[in-house]
């Protein structure tokens, strides 16, 4: 019994930390074959207080092929647990690559479920090759950038487990942030340019950062985020999105408490009305576009499923596309603008 | 074999003594008699050990008293009693006809007087050893509080204790231990505070101690404990009279051994290891912080190294990414495995500690500079060890010094947990901690559970456990040790 303890507890899995190749990020490209690029942290330069990335490229007919080729490349064990981002080219995602990726990440216990996923407009490898100023390891920088973009309501922040849930659950479709390379300056840098929309794990279209703002407001609770209109910028103190389905009508109840950051201060009521109109228009326009794509990243179907399960059982899956395209949607947006603490202090 | 006994012939008694003592040059014999010619029947001799007696007392109060004695009344048949009561001017005398007891007293610094015609010897207390003063114990220094400490002579230690507790209920019971050394030992307790069943049990265990010599209290401590193989002690020890007095007031029993400045106290509970006398001499807020730090230091000292090894070898997922990268980077070029590195550094630290404690104070600074800084830095530069491991070992070692009473326990527990973590990872660490908890739960000192007084076991005794409450809230004597919840007189 006692002797079996070391055998059962996985102690044979121990490895010296310096014998590992720490993978910080992955990119998946290719059309017919899979081209996987791994970004590995080069620890040899660490003694000069500098971390630098090494890119290793492999190719295979399946993801598993390419990954096993990667493991043989350097002779050392690849360590994926601290990988921060996986970038997949739009080209692959349009071919339904997301389902393969889900299978891979689900089966490989070495990946964290909080690893960030992103779609790339062009080559995913190009994004990994960029050298951001803030962090020489671009995967880390991209992860930080995605978190920050979510705070600016420019792109969704999608850990793997969220994408997995949204993709596999009926009544909602997954989304991923969309990244491209901005080479307008001296150095090519990754740039978040919108959101990739999915339908049944296949990328169907993209929306801009402006549209993403309304998608996030309609979809989830947001707080401490920055909301901008054409003329003003606000800090969202609290933002609640409540979806109600009653008598065949879907109503979005959105309550926002904002603090004005920038822009001409006017009568609060006028400003509140202006923001409310802006959000209503933005959401309705976005929903029309999503209906046309038969794509539901907001989770309207999930709301109906939870609030009216019998009706959902009747319409899903065969009639749902038709029901969704004809669903009457209303908005009930309540905006309150409170002075920021500094402004309040000044006024007093 | 012929039984040796004291006779009424002084010459035979001298021969007997010389025969028993052999050729011992330190034992001196002096013959004397009264100068008064009318007093011819008081022929005496005395034996004493050179260097162990108070010479003025022997010269003036024994020899001079007999030599200058002029009898005013008739000397009866019991001449020894006459000398004891009418001639000698000393405060401690007794008669004995047992040669073994006479020799024991002689070798303990007493003076033996024989008188011709008496079949007994007079034992005159004349002990006067060379001894050091009552200095502050170097192992229990305080910033605030009494500066005196026990010293080697047992009587002096008892007098220091009596000065603290001037009460007739303070009981002192002497006995001899050690087949050859015949060391004087004593137990002290306050009648009414200490549990009688514990006193009786202690006496029973002391009677069972069989050794040739008892040279220190630890000779007794290891033989009266219940769990012989536990790394955690279950007898307390102190070199401070104030601490011993406080323990006695709590209902404990102190054991003194002649020749040792350390007093043992029983029963002993685990929390005592984190108590310092200073806790009671400073503000209770400060005392509470200090005691909490000691407990945290103990936990960190036994845990930080095993956890570090477990994380680095098995559970790297639990380390934040940036920290993992810097740790991995710090190990670049180190040829040894983490396990070997940990064992080497731990060994080096223990060697430095041991060397530091045996080195004269004047070399201490050199040792710490060379050992700690120069060798440590050189080892890192030479890529023999990684900086992260060096920091962990140093931190583990320093936190271990915060509770010096658990020094040896910390070394063993840390080593055990480290080996378990090396083999089984965090699973092994948890197993090790469970083992420690079971060990502590199972251990007892004279029937008192070692973990008693833990607030998790009983909230009622929390006032002097993990933190010290202010004195006005410390109203009860410990229920486990004193056997009942006596209200203290200051309550």
mmCIF file of N, CA, C and O in Angstrom, chain A residues 5-6 9-11 14-18 20 22 41 43-44 46-47 51 79 81-82 84 110 112 135 140, chain B residues 312-314 316-322 324-325 327-329 331-332 334 337-339 383 423-424 427 431:
data_model
loop_
_atom_site.group_PDB
_atom_site.id
_atom_site.type_symbol
_atom_site.label_atom_id
_atom_site.label_comp_id
_atom_site.label_asym_id
_atom_site.label_seq_id
_atom_site.Cartn_x
_atom_site.Cartn_y
_atom_site.Cartn_z
ATOM 1 N N UNK A 5 2.173 4.303 -3.212
ATOM 2 C CA UNK A 5 1.952 5.756 -3.182
ATOM 3 C C UNK A 5 2.836 6.485 -4.201
ATOM 4 O O UNK A 5 2.339 7.263 -5.017
ATOM 5 N N UNK A 6 4.165 6.222 -4.214
ATOM 6 C CA UNK A 6 4.986 6.934 -5.199
ATOM 7 C C UNK A 6 4.601 6.603 -6.632
ATOM 8 O O UNK A 6 4.753 7.420 -7.525
ATOM 9 N N UNK A 9 1.164 8.602 -7.490
ATOM 10 C CA UNK A 9 1.035 10.053 -7.363
ATOM 11 C C UNK A 9 1.728 10.797 -8.492
ATOM 12 O O UNK A 9 1.789 12.010 -8.476
ATOM 13 N N UNK A 10 2.272 10.108 -9.449
ATOM 14 C CA UNK A 10 2.851 10.789 -10.602
ATOM 15 C C UNK A 10 4.203 11.396 -10.338
ATOM 16 O O UNK A 10 4.604 12.341 -11.004
ATOM 17 N N UNK A 11 4.927 10.858 -9.352
ATOM 18 C CA UNK A 11 6.220 11.455 -9.044
ATOM 19 C C UNK A 11 7.219 11.212 -10.161
ATOM 20 O O UNK A 11 8.216 11.904 -10.277
ATOM 21 N N UNK A 14 8.315 14.130 -12.626
ATOM 22 C CA UNK A 14 9.121 15.285 -12.252
ATOM 23 C C UNK A 14 10.211 15.532 -13.294
ATOM 24 O O UNK A 14 10.778 14.603 -13.850
ATOM 25 N N UNK A 15 10.444 16.805 -13.556
ATOM 26 C CA UNK A 15 11.478 17.199 -14.512
ATOM 27 C C UNK A 15 12.196 18.408 -13.947
ATOM 28 O O UNK A 15 11.581 19.238 -13.288
ATOM 29 N N UNK A 16 13.470 18.482 -14.235
ATOM 30 C CA UNK A 16 14.200 19.679 -13.819
ATOM 31 C C UNK A 16 13.703 20.853 -14.654
ATOM 32 O O UNK A 16 13.531 20.738 -15.878
ATOM 33 N N UNK A 17 13.541 21.969 -13.993
ATOM 34 C CA UNK A 17 12.917 23.119 -14.667
ATOM 35 C C UNK A 17 13.785 23.650 -15.815
ATOM 36 O O UNK A 17 13.280 24.131 -16.822
ATOM 37 N N UNK A 18 15.098 23.509 -15.676
ATOM 38 C CA UNK A 18 15.975 24.033 -16.723
ATOM 39 C C UNK A 18 16.091 23.079 -17.910
ATOM 40 O O UNK A 18 16.745 23.383 -18.901
ATOM 41 N N UNK A 20 13.374 22.132 -19.413
ATOM 42 C CA UNK A 20 12.126 22.349 -20.156
ATOM 43 C C UNK A 20 12.289 23.488 -21.144
ATOM 44 O O UNK A 20 13.056 24.424 -20.911
ATOM 45 N N UNK A 22 10.135 26.349 -22.322
ATOM 46 C CA UNK A 22 8.877 26.993 -21.913
ATOM 47 C C UNK A 22 8.250 27.692 -23.116
ATOM 48 O O UNK A 22 8.824 28.639 -23.668
ATOM 49 N N UNK A 41 10.594 30.687 -24.883
ATOM 50 C CA UNK A 41 11.386 31.700 -24.174
ATOM 51 C C UNK A 41 12.831 31.223 -24.107
ATOM 52 O O UNK A 41 13.113 30.132 -23.614
ATOM 53 N N UNK A 43 16.061 31.119 -22.483
ATOM 54 C CA UNK A 43 16.580 31.412 -21.141
ATOM 55 C C UNK A 43 18.096 31.571 -21.130
ATOM 56 O O UNK A 43 18.675 31.932 -20.117
ATOM 57 N N UNK A 44 18.723 31.308 -22.270
ATOM 58 C CA UNK A 44 20.186 31.401 -22.296
ATOM 59 C C UNK A 44 20.646 32.852 -22.091
ATOM 60 O O UNK A 44 21.705 33.093 -21.535
ATOM 61 N N UNK A 46 19.137 34.942 -20.266
ATOM 62 C CA UNK A 46 18.534 35.465 -19.031
ATOM 63 C C UNK A 46 19.568 36.045 -18.090
ATOM 64 O O UNK A 46 19.279 36.943 -17.306
ATOM 65 N N UNK A 47 20.796 35.542 -18.177
ATOM 66 C CA UNK A 47 21.824 36.052 -17.268
ATOM 67 C C UNK A 47 22.180 37.506 -17.567
ATOM 68 O O UNK A 47 22.761 38.191 -16.749
ATOM 69 N N UNK A 51 15.115 38.531 -21.655
ATOM 70 C CA UNK A 51 14.456 37.330 -22.171
ATOM 71 C C UNK A 51 14.175 37.570 -23.643
ATOM 72 O O UNK A 51 13.721 38.651 -24.034
ATOM 73 N N UNK A 79 7.076 22.667 -22.816
ATOM 74 C CA UNK A 79 6.227 22.889 -21.645
ATOM 75 C C UNK A 79 5.194 23.970 -22.006
ATOM 76 O O UNK A 79 5.535 25.137 -22.178
ATOM 77 N N UNK A 81 2.253 24.741 -20.339
ATOM 78 C CA UNK A 81 1.324 25.240 -19.313
ATOM 79 C C UNK A 81 1.340 26.754 -19.175
ATOM 80 O O UNK A 81 0.340 27.364 -18.833
ATOM 81 N N UNK A 82 2.492 27.350 -19.420
ATOM 82 C CA UNK A 82 2.541 28.800 -19.254
ATOM 83 C C UNK A 82 2.381 29.544 -20.580
ATOM 84 O O UNK A 82 2.656 30.742 -20.641
ATOM 85 N N UNK A 84 0.592 31.661 -23.204
ATOM 86 C CA UNK A 84 -0.403 32.705 -22.912
ATOM 87 C C UNK A 84 -1.423 32.892 -24.026
ATOM 88 O O UNK A 84 -2.559 33.242 -23.757
ATOM 89 N N UNK A 110 -1.727 19.796 -20.469
ATOM 90 C CA UNK A 110 -0.673 20.759 -20.159
ATOM 91 C C UNK A 110 -1.076 22.197 -20.461
ATOM 92 O O UNK A 110 -0.421 23.123 -20.045
ATOM 93 N N UNK A 112 -3.355 25.506 -20.086
ATOM 94 C CA UNK A 112 -4.296 26.081 -19.118
ATOM 95 C C UNK A 112 -5.607 26.390 -19.829
ATOM 96 O O UNK A 112 -5.589 26.800 -20.993
ATOM 97 N N UNK A 135 7.182 44.241 -24.010
ATOM 98 C CA UNK A 135 7.638 42.916 -23.584
ATOM 99 C C UNK A 135 8.241 42.214 -24.793
ATOM 100 O O UNK A 135 7.588 42.096 -25.826
ATOM 101 N N UNK A 140 3.164 37.320 -24.497
ATOM 102 C CA UNK A 140 2.788 37.974 -23.244
ATOM 103 C C UNK A 140 2.202 39.351 -23.517
ATOM 104 O O UNK A 140 1.223 39.771 -22.908
ATOM 105 N N UNK B 312 8.889 23.397 -7.924
ATOM 106 C CA UNK B 312 9.871 23.398 -9.018
ATOM 107 C C UNK B 312 9.960 22.044 -9.719
ATOM 108 O O UNK B 312 10.219 21.977 -10.911
ATOM 109 N N UNK B 313 9.750 20.981 -8.992
ATOM 110 C CA UNK B 313 9.906 19.651 -9.595
ATOM 111 C C UNK B 313 8.605 19.110 -10.198
ATOM 112 O O UNK B 313 8.632 18.394 -11.173
ATOM 113 N N UNK B 314 7.486 19.428 -9.553
ATOM 114 C CA UNK B 314 6.234 18.783 -9.964
ATOM 115 C C UNK B 314 5.136 19.760 -10.396
ATOM 116 O O UNK B 314 4.379 19.475 -11.291
ATOM 117 N N UNK B 316 4.839 23.109 -11.490
ATOM 118 C CA UNK B 316 5.251 24.400 -12.033
ATOM 119 C C UNK B 316 4.053 25.222 -12.503
ATOM 120 O O UNK B 316 4.138 26.428 -12.658
ATOM 121 N N UNK B 317 2.921 24.537 -12.683
ATOM 122 C CA UNK B 317 1.706 25.238 -13.112
ATOM 123 C C UNK B 317 1.256 26.259 -12.079
ATOM 124 O O UNK B 317 0.591 27.228 -12.400
ATOM 125 N N UNK B 318 1.626 26.024 -10.821
ATOM 126 C CA UNK B 318 1.161 26.904 -9.746
ATOM 127 C C UNK B 318 2.014 28.164 -9.616
ATOM 128 O O UNK B 318 1.669 29.057 -8.861
ATOM 129 N N UNK B 319 3.119 28.199 -10.328
ATOM 130 C CA UNK B 319 4.002 29.366 -10.220
ATOM 131 C C UNK B 319 3.581 30.387 -11.283
ATOM 132 O O UNK B 319 3.363 30.019 -12.436
ATOM 133 N N UNK B 320 3.441 31.663 -10.915
ATOM 134 C CA UNK B 320 3.112 32.673 -11.937
ATOM 135 C C UNK B 320 4.166 32.664 -13.051
ATOM 136 O O UNK B 320 5.346 32.427 -12.791
ATOM 137 N N UNK B 321 3.700 32.947 -14.270
ATOM 138 C CA UNK B 321 4.569 32.774 -15.438
ATOM 139 C C UNK B 321 5.882 33.540 -15.318
ATOM 140 O O UNK B 321 6.958 33.006 -15.565
ATOM 141 N N UNK B 322 5.780 34.824 -14.947
ATOM 142 C CA UNK B 322 7.000 35.642 -14.892
ATOM 143 C C UNK B 322 7.974 35.104 -13.843
ATOM 144 O O UNK B 322 9.184 35.096 -14.041
ATOM 145 N N UNK B 324 8.164 31.995 -12.835
ATOM 146 C CA UNK B 324 8.714 30.741 -13.343
ATOM 147 C C UNK B 324 9.879 31.010 -14.289
ATOM 148 O O UNK B 324 10.918 30.355 -14.230
ATOM 149 N N UNK B 325 9.681 32.031 -15.157
ATOM 150 C CA UNK B 325 10.739 32.344 -16.116
ATOM 151 C C UNK B 325 12.000 32.795 -15.396
ATOM 152 O O UNK B 325 13.106 32.385 -15.736
ATOM 153 N N UNK B 327 12.892 32.076 -12.375
ATOM 154 C CA UNK B 327 13.485 30.941 -11.652
ATOM 155 C C UNK B 327 14.205 30.003 -12.618
ATOM 156 O O UNK B 327 15.298 29.524 -12.333
ATOM 157 N N UNK B 328 13.561 29.750 -13.748
ATOM 158 C CA UNK B 328 14.192 28.878 -14.738
ATOM 159 C C UNK B 328 15.472 29.518 -15.244
ATOM 160 O O UNK B 328 16.488 28.849 -15.431
ATOM 161 N N UNK B 329 15.413 30.846 -15.438
ATOM 162 C CA UNK B 329 16.602 31.551 -15.924
ATOM 163 C C UNK B 329 17.729 31.476 -14.897
ATOM 164 O O UNK B 329 18.890 31.290 -15.251
ATOM 165 N N UNK B 331 18.442 29.169 -12.980
ATOM 166 C CA UNK B 331 19.045 27.832 -12.905
ATOM 167 C C UNK B 331 19.884 27.489 -14.133
ATOM 168 O O UNK B 331 20.483 26.414 -14.201
ATOM 169 N N UNK B 332 19.910 28.398 -15.101
ATOM 170 C CA UNK B 332 20.709 28.131 -16.296
ATOM 171 C C UNK B 332 22.177 27.963 -15.922
ATOM 172 O O UNK B 332 22.753 28.807 -15.231
ATOM 173 N N UNK B 334 23.486 25.745 -13.950
ATOM 174 C CA UNK B 334 23.731 25.022 -12.696
ATOM 175 C C UNK B 334 23.747 23.523 -13.010
ATOM 176 O O UNK B 334 22.776 22.999 -13.546
ATOM 177 N N UNK B 337 20.942 18.930 -9.909
ATOM 178 C CA UNK B 337 19.477 18.958 -9.869
ATOM 179 C C UNK B 337 19.035 19.783 -8.666
ATOM 180 O O UNK B 337 19.828 20.045 -7.757
ATOM 181 N N UNK B 338 17.766 20.170 -8.677
ATOM 182 C CA UNK B 338 17.234 20.979 -7.569
ATOM 183 C C UNK B 338 17.398 20.223 -6.251
ATOM 184 O O UNK B 338 17.746 20.798 -5.216
ATOM 185 N N UNK B 339 17.182 18.920 -6.312
ATOM 186 C CA UNK B 339 17.289 18.098 -5.107
ATOM 187 C C UNK B 339 18.706 18.142 -4.544
ATOM 188 O O UNK B 339 18.904 18.412 -3.357
ATOM 189 N N UNK B 383 27.992 29.324 -10.712
ATOM 190 C CA UNK B 383 26.862 28.486 -11.158
ATOM 191 C C UNK B 383 26.834 27.136 -10.454
ATOM 192 O O UNK B 383 26.449 26.128 -11.044
ATOM 193 N N UNK B 423 10.107 13.437 -3.453
ATOM 194 C CA UNK B 423 9.627 12.188 -4.041
ATOM 195 C C UNK B 423 8.175 12.314 -4.513
ATOM 196 O O UNK B 423 7.828 11.849 -5.594
ATOM 197 N N UNK B 424 7.354 12.962 -3.706
ATOM 198 C CA UNK B 424 5.912 12.947 -3.991
ATOM 199 C C UNK B 424 5.322 14.317 -4.312
ATOM 200 O O UNK B 424 4.125 14.439 -4.514
ATOM 201 N N UNK B 427 1.861 16.510 -2.720
ATOM 202 C CA UNK B 427 1.185 15.385 -2.082
ATOM 203 C C UNK B 427 2.017 14.889 -0.891
ATOM 204 O O UNK B 427 1.499 14.653 0.206
ATOM 205 N N UNK B 431 1.203 14.994 3.101
ATOM 206 C CA UNK B 431 1.338 13.775 3.917
ATOM 207 C C UNK B 431 2.233 14.040 5.125
ATOM 208 O O UNK B 431 1.937 13.637 6.254
#
